[in-house]
mmCIF file of C-alpha atoms in Angstrom:
data_model
loop_
_atom_site.group_PDB
_atom_site.id
_atom_site.type_symbol
_atom_site.label_atom_id
_atom_site.label_comp_id
_atom_site.label_asym_id
_atom_site.label_seq_id
_atom_site.Cartn_x
_atom_site.Cartn_y
_atom_site.Cartn_z
ATOM 1 C CA LEU F 53 17.817 10.115 -5.205
ATOM 2 C CA ASP F 54 14.542 9.763 -7.101
ATOM 3 C CA LEU F 55 15.693 12.397 -9.632
ATOM 4 C CA ILE F 56 19.044 10.681 -10.177
ATOM 5 C CA SER F 57 17.379 7.284 -10.482
ATOM 6 C CA ASP F 58 14.881 8.596 -13.049
ATOM 7 C CA LEU F 59 17.745 10.157 -15.016
ATOM 8 C CA ASP F 60 19.775 6.938 -15.112
ATOM 9 C CA HIS F 61 16.673 4.957 -16.027
ATOM 10 C CA SER F 62 15.897 7.343 -18.930
ATOM 11 C CA GLN F 63 19.486 7.203 -20.169
ATOM 12 C CA LEU F 64 19.432 3.409 -20.189
ATOM 13 C CA LYS F 65 16.168 3.384 -22.118
ATOM 14 C CA GLN F 66 17.614 5.813 -24.668
ATOM 15 C CA LEU F 67 20.671 3.589 -25.088
ATOM 16 C CA CYS F 68 18.373 0.623 -25.716
ATOM 17 C CA ASP F 69 16.418 2.535 -28.346
ATOM 18 C CA ASP F 70 19.614 3.705 -30.065
ATOM 19 C CA ALA F 71 21.030 0.189 -30.101
ATOM 20 C CA LEU F 72 17.810 -1.259 -31.529
ATOM 21 C CA THR F 73 17.814 1.367 -34.284
ATOM 22 C CA LYS F 74 21.389 0.487 -35.179
ATOM 23 C CA ILE F 75 20.530 -3.212 -35.228
ATOM 24 C CA GLU F 76 17.726 -2.588 -37.712
ATOM 25 C CA GLN F 77 20.038 -0.501 -39.902
ATOM 26 C CA LEU F 78 22.746 -3.148 -39.830
ATOM 27 C CA THR F 79 20.238 -5.859 -40.692
ATOM 28 C CA VAL F 80 19.072 -3.909 -43.741
ATOM 29 C CA ASN F 81 22.639 -3.141 -44.833
ATOM 30 C CA SER F 82 23.810 -6.721 -44.437
ATOM 31 C CA SER F 83 21.148 -7.923 -46.851
ATOM 32 C CA LYS F 84 22.595 -5.645 -49.556
ATOM 33 C CA VAL F 85 26.146 -6.977 -49.312
ATOM 34 C CA GLY F 86 27.413 -9.867 -51.374
ATOM 35 C CA VAL F 87 27.719 -13.127 -49.456
ATOM 36 C CA GLY F 88 31.322 -13.935 -48.520
ATOM 37 C CA GLY F 89 32.541 -10.328 -48.684
ATOM 38 C CA LYS F 90 34.666 -8.773 -45.943
ATOM 39 C CA GLN F 91 32.077 -6.059 -45.510
ATOM 40 C CA LEU F 92 29.481 -8.688 -44.654
ATOM 41 C CA ASP F 93 31.738 -10.106 -41.939
ATOM 42 C CA LEU F 94 32.227 -6.625 -40.518
ATOM 43 C CA LEU F 95 28.498 -5.971 -40.585
ATOM 44 C CA LYS F 96 27.829 -9.242 -38.781
ATOM 45 C CA ALA F 97 30.390 -8.341 -36.121
ATOM 46 C CA ASP F 98 28.807 -4.902 -35.727
ATOM 47 C CA LEU F 99 25.366 -6.487 -35.584
ATOM 48 C CA ARG F 100 26.486 -8.857 -32.797
ATOM 49 C CA SER F 101 28.026 -5.968 -30.842
ATOM 50 C CA SER F 102 24.842 -3.928 -31.209
ATOM 51 C CA VAL F 103 22.666 -6.847 -30.104
ATOM 52 C CA LEU F 104 24.835 -7.379 -27.016
ATOM 53 C CA ALA F 105 24.792 -3.652 -26.213
ATOM 54 C CA ALA F 106 21.011 -3.515 -26.566
ATOM 55 C CA GLY F 107 20.633 -6.674 -24.478
ATOM 56 C CA ALA F 108 22.899 -5.352 -21.724
ATOM 57 C CA ASN F 109 21.080 -2.022 -21.564
ATOM 58 C CA ASN F 110 17.709 -3.774 -21.573
ATOM 59 C CA ALA F 111 18.858 -6.047 -18.728
ATOM 60 C CA LYS F 112 20.089 -3.059 -16.692
ATOM 61 C CA VAL F 113 16.789 -1.225 -17.146
ATOM 62 C CA ALA F 114 14.856 -4.359 -16.120
ATOM 63 C CA ALA F 115 17.101 -4.953 -13.096
ATOM 64 C CA ALA F 116 16.745 -1.306 -12.050
ATOM 65 C CA GLN F 117 12.965 -1.677 -12.214
ATOM 66 C CA ASP F 118 13.259 -4.830 -10.098
ATOM 67 C CA LEU F 119 15.136 -2.798 -7.490
ATOM 68 C CA MET F 120 12.387 -0.186 -7.404
ATOM 69 C CA ILE F 121 9.827 -2.973 -6.942
ATOM 70 C CA ALA F 122 11.970 -4.386 -4.116
ATOM 71 C CA VAL F 123 11.966 -1.014 -2.346
ATOM 72 C CA ALA F 124 8.181 -0.756 -2.723
ATOM 73 C CA ASP F 125 7.773 -4.306 -1.390
ATOM 74 C CA PHE F 126 10.000 -3.408 1.573
ATOM 75 C CA LEU F 127 7.980 -0.263 2.350
ATOM 76 C CA TYR F 128 4.719 -2.236 2.203
ATOM 77 C CA ARG F 129 6.043 -4.746 4.719
ATOM 78 C CA LEU F 130 7.138 -1.928 6.999
ATOM 79 C CA TYR F 131 3.664 -0.389 6.665
ATOM 80 C CA HIS F 132 2.045 -3.734 7.486
ATOM 81 C CA GLN F 133 4.265 -4.106 10.547
ATOM 82 C CA LEU F 134 3.150 -0.696 11.827
ATOM 83 C CA VAL F 135 -0.519 -1.494 11.205
ATOM 84 C CA SER F 136 -0.264 -4.869 12.942
ATOM 85 C CA THR F 137 1.685 -3.562 15.923
ATOM 86 C CA HIS F 138 -0.705 -0.720 16.657
ATOM 87 C CA GLY F 139 -3.889 -2.619 15.829
ATOM 88 C CA LEU F 140 -4.834 -0.228 13.043
ATOM 89 C CA GLU F 141 -7.158 -0.956 10.148
ATOM 90 C CA ALA F 142 -5.196 -1.667 6.984
ATOM 91 C CA ASP F 143 -5.821 0.551 3.974
ATOM 92 C CA LYS F 144 -7.146 -1.646 1.149
ATOM 93 C CA SER F 145 -5.454 0.566 -1.435
ATOM 94 C CA ALA F 146 -2.050 -0.596 -0.131
ATOM 95 C CA ALA F 147 -2.887 -4.200 -1.020
ATOM 96 C CA GLU F 148 -4.097 -3.056 -4.458
ATOM 97 C CA VAL F 149 -0.797 -1.292 -5.060
ATOM 98 C CA MET F 150 1.078 -4.483 -4.201
ATOM 99 C CA LYS F 151 -1.048 -6.465 -6.664
ATOM 100 C CA LYS F 152 -0.064 -3.979 -9.371
ATOM 101 C CA LEU F 153 3.599 -4.248 -8.407
ATOM 102 C CA ARG F 154 3.388 -8.035 -8.551
ATOM 103 C CA GLN F 155 2.044 -7.749 -12.102
ATOM 104 C CA PHE F 156 4.845 -5.319 -13.001
ATOM 105 C CA ALA F 157 7.341 -7.863 -11.658
ATOM 106 C CA LYS F 158 5.779 -10.577 -13.840
ATOM 107 C CA ASP F 159 5.905 -8.371 -16.923
ATOM 108 C CA ASN F 160 9.515 -7.500 -16.113
ATOM 109 C CA ALA F 161 10.685 -11.122 -15.737
ATOM 110 C CA GLU F 162 13.327 -12.293 -18.196
ATOM 111 C CA SER F 163 11.491 -15.531 -19.037
ATOM 112 C CA GLU F 164 8.087 -17.167 -18.663
ATOM 113 C CA GLU F 165 9.539 -19.482 -16.001
ATOM 114 C CA SER F 166 10.738 -16.478 -13.994
ATOM 115 C CA ALA F 167 7.319 -14.860 -14.332
ATOM 116 C CA GLN F 168 5.690 -17.932 -12.792
ATOM 117 C CA LEU F 169 7.944 -17.624 -9.725
ATOM 118 C CA VAL F 170 6.491 -14.173 -9.010
ATOM 119 C CA ASP F 171 3.095 -15.754 -8.313
ATOM 120 C CA GLU F 172 4.531 -18.627 -6.288
ATOM 121 C CA GLY F 173 2.546 -18.997 -3.068
ATOM 122 C CA VAL F 174 -0.150 -16.555 -4.159
ATOM 123 C CA GLU F 175 -3.690 -17.677 -4.951
ATOM 124 C CA SER F 176 -5.828 -15.371 -7.074
ATOM 125 C CA GLY F 177 -3.819 -12.351 -5.944
ATOM 126 C CA THR F 178 -5.048 -12.620 -2.346
ATOM 127 C CA GLU F 179 -2.913 -12.115 0.728
ATOM 128 C CA THR F 180 -1.844 -14.785 3.192
ATOM 129 C CA GLU F 181 -3.562 -15.428 6.522
ATOM 130 C CA GLY F 182 -0.975 -13.204 8.186
ATOM 131 C CA GLY F 183 -2.113 -10.331 6.010
ATOM 132 C CA ARG F 184 1.020 -10.095 3.893
ATOM 133 C CA SER F 185 1.664 -11.377 0.390
ATOM 134 C CA PRO F 186 4.685 -13.645 -0.153
ATOM 135 C CA ARG F 187 7.832 -11.687 -0.958
ATOM 136 C CA ILE F 188 8.135 -10.822 -4.651
ATOM 137 C CA MET F 189 10.902 -12.857 -6.309
ATOM 138 C CA LEU F 190 13.341 -10.574 -8.117
ATOM 139 C CA ASN F 191 16.345 -11.170 -10.366
ATOM 140 C CA LEU F 192 19.227 -8.705 -10.545
ATOM 141 C CA GLN F 193 21.781 -11.100 -12.087
ATOM 142 C CA ARG F 194 20.042 -11.020 -15.448
ATOM 143 C CA HIS F 195 21.242 -12.529 -18.706
ATOM 144 C CA VAL F 196 22.466 -10.026 -21.276
ATOM 145 C CA ILE F 197 20.344 -11.885 -23.831
ATOM 146 C CA SER F 198 17.288 -13.057 -21.915
ATOM 147 C CA PRO F 199 14.682 -15.377 -23.476
ATOM 148 C CA ASN F 200 12.080 -12.600 -23.503
ATOM 149 C CA PHE F 201 14.526 -10.114 -25.042
ATOM 150 C CA ALA F 202 15.528 -12.614 -27.735
ATOM 151 C CA LYS F 203 11.862 -13.307 -28.486
ATOM 152 C CA ALA F 204 11.079 -9.594 -28.798
ATOM 153 C CA MET F 205 14.107 -8.987 -31.037
ATOM 154 C CA ASN F 206 13.298 -11.927 -33.300
ATOM 155 C CA GLU F 207 9.853 -10.433 -33.858
ATOM 156 C CA GLN F 208 11.455 -7.160 -35.000
ATOM 157 C CA LEU F 209 14.291 -8.526 -37.118
ATOM 158 C CA GLY F 210 13.329 -9.449 -40.629
ATOM 159 C CA GLY F 211 16.372 -11.598 -41.392
ATOM 160 C CA ASP F 212 18.650 -13.433 -38.984
ATOM 161 C CA ARG F 213 17.486 -14.638 -35.607
ATOM 162 C CA ILE F 214 19.235 -13.490 -32.434
ATOM 163 C CA GLU F 215 20.398 -17.052 -31.792
ATOM 164 C CA ASP F 216 22.219 -16.972 -35.167
ATOM 165 C CA ILE F 217 23.883 -13.618 -34.450
ATOM 166 C CA VAL F 218 25.314 -14.210 -30.979
ATOM 167 C CA THR F 219 27.367 -17.099 -29.609
ATOM 168 C CA GLU F 220 26.503 -19.702 -26.974
ATOM 169 C CA SER F 221 28.840 -17.878 -24.620
ATOM 170 C CA ASP F 222 26.929 -14.642 -25.233
ATOM 171 C CA LEU F 223 23.681 -16.344 -24.228
ATOM 172 C CA ARG F 224 25.216 -17.361 -20.884
ATOM 173 C CA GLU F 225 26.631 -13.923 -20.102
ATOM 174 C CA ARG F 226 25.041 -11.941 -17.258
ATOM 175 C CA ILE F 227 25.176 -8.280 -16.319
ATOM 176 C CA ILE F 228 27.289 -7.109 -13.376
ATOM 177 C CA PRO F 229 25.140 -4.732 -11.271
ATOM 178 C CA ALA F 230 28.147 -3.036 -9.655
ATOM 179 C CA ASP F 231 29.273 -1.703 -13.053
ATOM 180 C CA SER F 232 26.286 0.639 -13.440
ATOM 181 C CA ASP F 233 25.568 3.910 -11.617
ATOM 182 C CA VAL F 234 21.858 3.114 -11.542
ATOM 183 C CA PHE F 235 22.575 0.180 -9.229
ATOM 184 C CA LYS F 236 24.747 2.342 -6.995
ATOM 185 C CA VAL F 237 21.862 4.817 -6.683
ATOM 186 C CA SER F 238 19.450 1.962 -5.969
ATOM 187 C CA ASP F 239 21.817 0.555 -3.337
ATOM 188 C CA CYS F 240 21.771 3.940 -1.590
ATOM 189 C CA LEU F 241 17.979 3.903 -1.694
ATOM 190 C CA MET F 242 17.878 0.408 -0.222
ATOM 191 C CA GLU F 243 20.312 1.434 2.527
ATOM 192 C CA LEU F 244 18.140 4.437 3.399
ATOM 193 C CA SER F 245 15.113 2.137 3.512
ATOM 194 C CA LYS F 246 16.904 -0.134 5.991
ATOM 195 C CA ILE F 247 17.824 2.884 8.124
ATOM 196 C CA LEU F 248 14.170 3.938 8.026
ATOM 197 C CA ARG F 249 13.081 0.508 9.207
ATOM 198 C CA ARG F 250 15.566 0.479 12.089
ATOM 199 C CA THR F 251 14.443 3.967 13.108
ATOM 200 C CA VAL F 252 10.765 2.990 13.034
ATOM 201 C CA GLU F 253 11.438 -0.197 15.003
ATOM 202 C CA ASN F 254 13.457 1.731 17.604
ATOM 203 C CA ALA F 255 10.656 4.289 17.900
ATOM 204 C CA MET F 256 8.089 1.521 18.321
ATOM 205 C CA ASN F 257 10.206 -0.241 20.955
ATOM 206 C CA ALA F 258 10.777 3.034 22.795
ATOM 207 C CA ARG F 259 7.049 3.688 22.830
ATOM 208 C CA VAL F 260 6.321 0.220 24.203
ATOM 209 C CA GLU F 261 8.991 0.653 26.877
ATOM 210 C CA ASN F 262 7.563 4.054 27.793
ATOM 211 C CA GLU F 263 4.052 2.628 28.038
ATOM 212 C CA ASP F 264 5.348 -0.221 30.204
ATOM 213 C CA GLN F 265 7.167 2.258 32.439
ATOM 214 C CA GLN F 266 4.033 4.381 32.760
ATOM 215 C CA GLU F 267 1.998 1.301 33.649
ATOM 216 C CA LEU F 268 4.585 0.273 36.241
ATOM 217 C CA THR F 269 4.578 3.771 37.755
ATOM 218 C CA LEU F 270 0.783 3.745 37.909
ATOM 219 C CA GLN F 271 0.747 0.355 39.628
ATOM 220 C CA ASN F 272 3.335 1.568 42.160
ATOM 221 C CA MET F 273 1.225 4.632 42.909
ATOM 222 C CA LYS F 274 -1.852 2.457 43.450
ATOM 223 C CA LEU F 275 0.113 0.119 45.702
ATOM 224 C CA ARG F 276 1.464 3.002 47.789
ATOM 225 C CA SER F 277 -2.009 4.480 48.083
ATOM 226 C CA LEU F 278 -3.378 1.116 49.202
ATOM 227 C CA LEU F 279 -0.588 0.690 51.758
ATOM 228 C CA ALA F 280 -1.158 4.210 53.085
ATOM 229 C CA THR F 281 -4.865 3.485 53.480
ATOM 230 C CA LYS F 282 -4.195 0.226 55.330
ATOM 231 C CA ARG F 283 -1.615 1.937 57.561
ATOM 232 C CA SER F 284 -4.106 4.650 58.466
ATOM 233 C CA ALA F 285 -6.757 2.037 59.218
ATOM 234 C CA PHE F 286 -4.325 0.033 61.360
ATOM 235 C CA ILE F 287 -3.298 3.096 63.384
ATOM 236 C CA SER F 288 -6.913 4.145 63.971
ATOM 237 C CA VAL F 289 -7.793 0.695 65.330
ATOM 238 C CA TYR F 290 -5.062 0.718 68.007
ATOM 239 C CA GLN F 291 -5.417 4.325 69.119
#
Protein backbone atom coordinates (compact mmCIF):
# COMPACT_ATOMS: atom_id res chain seq x y z
CA LEU A 1 0.00 0.00 0.00
CA ASP A 2 2.81 2.41 0.87
CA LEU A 3 4.47 1.73 -2.52
CA ILE A 4 1.24 2.31 -4.43
CA SER A 5 0.50 5.46 -2.45
CA ASP A 6 3.99 6.85 -3.10
CA LEU A 7 3.58 6.08 -6.81
CA ASP A 8 0.23 7.87 -7.07
CA HIS A 9 1.59 10.80 -5.08
CA SER A 10 4.62 11.11 -7.42
CA GLN A 11 2.41 10.91 -10.51
CA LEU A 12 0.18 13.69 -9.20
CA LYS A 13 3.19 15.88 -8.48
CA GLN A 14 4.52 15.27 -11.99
CA LEU A 15 1.15 16.23 -13.46
CA CYS A 16 1.24 19.46 -11.45
CA ASP A 17 4.73 20.29 -12.69
CA ASP A 18 3.75 19.55 -16.31
CA ALA A 19 0.64 21.70 -16.04
CA LEU A 20 2.59 24.60 -14.51
CA THR A 21 5.15 24.41 -17.32
CA LYS A 22 2.38 24.53 -19.90
CA ILE A 23 0.79 27.50 -18.15
CA GLU A 24 4.06 29.43 -18.32
CA GLN A 25 4.44 28.59 -22.01
CA LEU A 26 0.89 29.66 -22.78
CA THR A 27 1.37 32.90 -20.88
CA VAL A 28 4.46 33.73 -22.93
CA ASN A 29 2.76 32.79 -26.20
CA SER A 30 -0.37 34.79 -25.45
CA SER A 31 1.68 37.95 -25.05
CA LYS A 32 2.98 37.55 -28.62
CA VAL A 33 -0.45 37.31 -30.24
CA GLY A 34 -2.35 40.31 -31.50
CA VAL A 35 -5.22 41.39 -29.26
CA GLY A 36 -8.61 40.32 -30.61
CA GLY A 37 -7.26 37.45 -32.71
CA LYS A 38 -8.83 33.98 -32.67
CA GLN A 39 -5.50 32.52 -31.65
CA LEU A 40 -5.53 34.66 -28.52
CA ASP A 41 -8.97 33.33 -27.58
CA LEU A 42 -7.74 29.78 -28.07
CA LEU A 43 -4.65 30.46 -25.98
CA LYS A 44 -6.78 31.91 -23.20
CA ALA A 45 -9.02 28.84 -23.26
CA ASP A 46 -5.97 26.58 -23.15
CA LEU A 47 -4.51 28.66 -20.34
CA ARG A 48 -7.73 28.31 -18.30
CA SER A 49 -7.79 24.55 -18.89
CA SER A 50 -4.16 24.24 -17.82
CA VAL A 51 -4.75 26.32 -14.69
CA LEU A 52 -7.72 24.14 -13.73
CA ALA A 53 -5.74 20.95 -14.40
CA ALA A 54 -2.83 22.20 -12.31
CA GLY A 55 -5.20 23.30 -9.54
CA ALA A 56 -7.01 19.96 -9.50
CA ASN A 57 -3.77 17.99 -9.37
CA ASN A 58 -2.41 20.27 -6.65
CA ALA A 59 -5.61 19.81 -4.62
CA LYS A 60 -5.42 16.01 -4.99
CA VAL A 61 -1.80 15.94 -3.84
CA ALA A 62 -2.66 18.15 -0.85
CA ALA A 63 -5.71 16.04 0.05
CA ALA A 64 -3.64 12.85 -0.23
CA GLN A 65 -1.10 14.35 2.17
CA ASP A 66 -3.96 15.23 4.52
CA LEU A 67 -5.01 11.58 4.47
CA MET A 68 -1.51 10.45 5.38
CA ILE A 69 -1.51 12.95 8.26
CA ALA A 70 -4.91 11.58 9.36
CA VAL A 71 -3.51 8.03 9.45
CA ALA A 72 -0.51 9.21 11.50
CA ASP A 73 -2.83 11.07 13.88
CA PHE A 74 -4.94 7.92 14.24
CA LEU A 75 -1.89 5.76 14.99
CA TYR A 76 -0.68 8.25 17.62
CA ARG A 77 -4.04 8.11 19.39
CA LEU A 78 -3.95 4.33 19.33
CA TYR A 79 -0.42 4.45 20.77
CA HIS A 80 -1.56 6.85 23.50
CA GLN A 81 -4.46 4.56 24.36
CA LEU A 82 -2.08 1.62 24.80
CA VAL A 83 0.29 3.68 26.96
CA SER A 84 -2.54 4.97 29.15
CA THR A 85 -4.21 1.59 29.55
CA HIS A 86 -1.06 -0.21 30.61
CA GLY A 87 0.38 2.63 32.69
CA LEU A 88 3.48 2.90 30.54
CA GLU A 89 5.74 5.92 30.23
CA ALA A 90 5.04 7.82 27.03
CA ASP A 91 7.90 8.27 24.57
CA LYS A 92 8.54 12.01 24.18
CA SER A 93 9.58 11.51 20.56
CA ALA A 94 5.98 10.53 19.71
CA ALA A 95 4.73 13.94 20.84
CA GLU A 96 7.51 15.61 18.82
CA VAL A 97 6.43 13.72 15.72
CA MET A 98 2.86 14.94 16.21
CA LYS A 99 4.07 18.54 16.51
CA LYS A 100 5.83 18.13 13.16
CA LEU A 101 2.70 16.63 11.61
CA ARG A 102 0.63 19.53 12.92
CA GLN A 103 3.04 21.93 11.20
CA PHE A 104 2.81 19.89 7.98
CA ALA A 105 -0.98 20.16 8.20
CA LYS A 106 -0.71 23.95 8.58
CA ASP A 107 1.62 24.23 5.61
CA ASN A 108 -0.73 22.02 3.60
CA ALA A 109 -3.87 24.06 4.34
CA GLU A 110 -5.59 25.65 1.35
CA SER A 111 -5.92 29.07 3.02
CA GLU A 112 -4.60 31.03 5.99
CA GLU A 113 -7.98 30.63 7.71
CA SER A 114 -7.75 26.85 7.34
CA ALA A 115 -4.21 26.90 8.71
CA GLN A 116 -5.44 28.65 11.86
CA LEU A 117 -7.96 25.86 12.47
CA VAL A 118 -5.11 23.34 12.72
CA ASP A 119 -3.87 25.07 15.88
CA GLU A 120 -7.35 25.46 17.36
CA GLY A 121 -7.30 24.32 20.98
CA VAL A 122 -3.52 24.03 21.10
CA GLU A 123 -1.37 26.39 23.17
CA SER A 124 2.30 26.67 22.26
CA GLY A 125 2.27 23.18 20.75
CA THR A 126 1.70 21.51 24.13
CA GLU A 127 -0.62 18.60 24.75
CA THR A 128 -3.87 18.69 26.70
CA GLU A 129 -4.22 17.60 30.33
CA GLY A 130 -5.33 14.18 29.10
CA GLY A 131 -2.01 13.79 27.33
CA ARG A 132 -3.36 14.00 23.79
CA SER A 133 -3.33 16.91 21.38
CA PRO A 134 -6.66 18.00 19.86
CA ARG A 135 -7.45 16.14 16.64
CA ILE A 136 -5.83 17.72 13.58
CA MET A 137 -8.44 19.40 11.37
CA LEU A 138 -8.17 18.14 7.79
CA ASN A 139 -9.87 19.08 4.53
CA LEU A 140 -10.39 16.54 1.75
CA GLN A 141 -13.11 18.48 -0.13
CA ARG A 142 -10.61 21.02 -1.40
CA HIS A 143 -11.21 23.78 -3.92
CA VAL A 144 -9.67 23.20 -7.33
CA ILE A 145 -8.35 26.77 -7.15
CA SER A 146 -7.55 27.34 -3.48
CA PRO A 147 -6.52 30.76 -2.14
CA ASN A 148 -2.98 29.54 -1.45
CA PHE A 149 -2.69 27.97 -4.91
CA ALA A 150 -3.95 31.15 -6.58
CA LYS A 151 -1.47 33.21 -4.55
CA ALA A 152 1.43 30.95 -5.53
CA MET A 153 0.43 31.00 -9.21
CA ASN A 154 0.05 34.78 -9.28
CA GLU A 155 3.61 35.07 -8.00
CA GLN A 156 4.84 32.92 -10.92
CA LEU A 157 2.75 34.39 -13.72
CA GLY A 158 4.14 37.52 -15.25
CA GLY A 159 0.94 38.65 -16.98
CA ASP A 160 -2.65 37.81 -16.12
CA ARG A 161 -3.75 36.93 -12.62
CA ILE A 162 -5.45 33.60 -11.90
CA GLU A 163 -8.64 35.44 -10.98
CA ASP A 164 -8.69 36.94 -14.52
CA ILE A 165 -8.13 33.57 -16.20
CA VAL A 166 -10.75 31.41 -14.49
CA THR A 167 -14.44 32.05 -13.85
CA GLU A 168 -16.33 32.55 -10.59
CA SER A 169 -17.75 29.07 -11.04
CA ASP A 170 -14.22 27.68 -11.35
CA LEU A 171 -13.27 29.25 -8.02
CA ARG A 172 -16.18 27.46 -6.32
CA GLU A 173 -15.41 24.06 -7.83
CA ARG A 174 -14.10 21.33 -5.51
CA ILE A 175 -12.33 18.05 -6.18
CA ILE A 176 -14.19 14.74 -5.86
CA PRO A 177 -11.98 12.35 -3.84
CA ALA A 178 -13.69 9.22 -5.18
CA ASP A 179 -12.48 10.03 -8.72
CA SER A 180 -8.80 9.46 -7.89
CA ASP A 181 -6.98 6.17 -7.27
CA VAL A 182 -4.83 7.81 -4.61
CA PHE A 183 -7.93 8.29 -2.45
CA LYS A 184 -8.98 4.68 -3.00
CA VAL A 185 -5.55 3.56 -1.79
CA SER A 186 -5.79 5.90 1.19
CA ASP A 187 -9.27 4.58 2.01
CA CYS A 188 -7.83 1.05 2.11
CA LEU A 189 -5.10 2.27 4.45
CA MET A 190 -7.65 3.92 6.72
CA GLU A 191 -9.76 0.75 6.75
CA LEU A 192 -6.71 -1.32 7.72
CA SER A 193 -5.97 1.17 10.49
CA LYS A 194 -9.50 0.75 11.85
CA ILE A 195 -9.11 -3.04 11.74
CA LEU A 196 -5.82 -2.65 13.62
CA ARG A 197 -7.53 -0.58 16.29
CA ARG A 198 -10.35 -3.09 16.74
CA THR A 199 -7.82 -5.91 16.98
CA VAL A 200 -5.75 -4.07 19.59
CA GLU A 201 -8.85 -3.18 21.61
CA ASN A 202 -10.06 -6.79 21.50
CA ALA A 203 -6.63 -8.00 22.61
CA MET A 204 -6.60 -5.49 25.46
CA ASN A 205 -10.12 -6.48 26.56
CA ALA A 206 -9.22 -10.16 26.37
CA ARG A 207 -6.17 -9.55 28.53
CA VAL A 208 -8.22 -7.67 31.12
CA GLU A 209 -10.83 -10.44 31.15
CA ASN A 210 -8.09 -13.05 31.54
CA GLU A 211 -6.52 -11.13 34.41
CA ASP A 212 -9.93 -10.79 36.07
CA GLN A 213 -10.55 -14.52 35.64
CA GLN A 214 -7.14 -15.32 37.13
CA GLU A 215 -7.86 -13.04 40.07
CA LEU A 216 -11.25 -14.67 40.59
CA THR A 217 -9.69 -18.15 40.47
CA LEU A 218 -7.04 -17.09 42.99
CA GLN A 219 -9.66 -15.69 45.35
CA ASN A 220 -11.69 -18.92 45.07
CA MET A 221 -8.61 -20.97 45.89
CA LYS A 222 -7.91 -18.82 48.95
CA LEU A 223 -11.52 -19.11 50.07
CA ARG A 224 -11.51 -22.89 49.70
CA SER A 225 -8.24 -23.12 51.60
CA LEU A 226 -9.68 -20.96 54.38
CA LEU A 227 -12.84 -23.07 54.54
CA ALA A 228 -10.80 -26.28 54.64
CA THR A 229 -8.72 -24.90 57.50
CA LYS A 230 -11.82 -23.88 59.47
CA ARG A 231 -13.43 -27.28 58.82
CA SER A 232 -10.35 -29.06 60.11
CA ALA A 233 -10.29 -26.85 63.19
CA PHE A 234 -13.99 -27.45 63.82
CA ILE A 235 -13.62 -31.23 63.55
CA SER A 236 -10.61 -31.28 65.89
CA VAL A 237 -12.53 -29.36 68.56
CA TYR A 238 -15.43 -31.86 68.69
CA GLN A 239 -13.41 -35.06 68.47
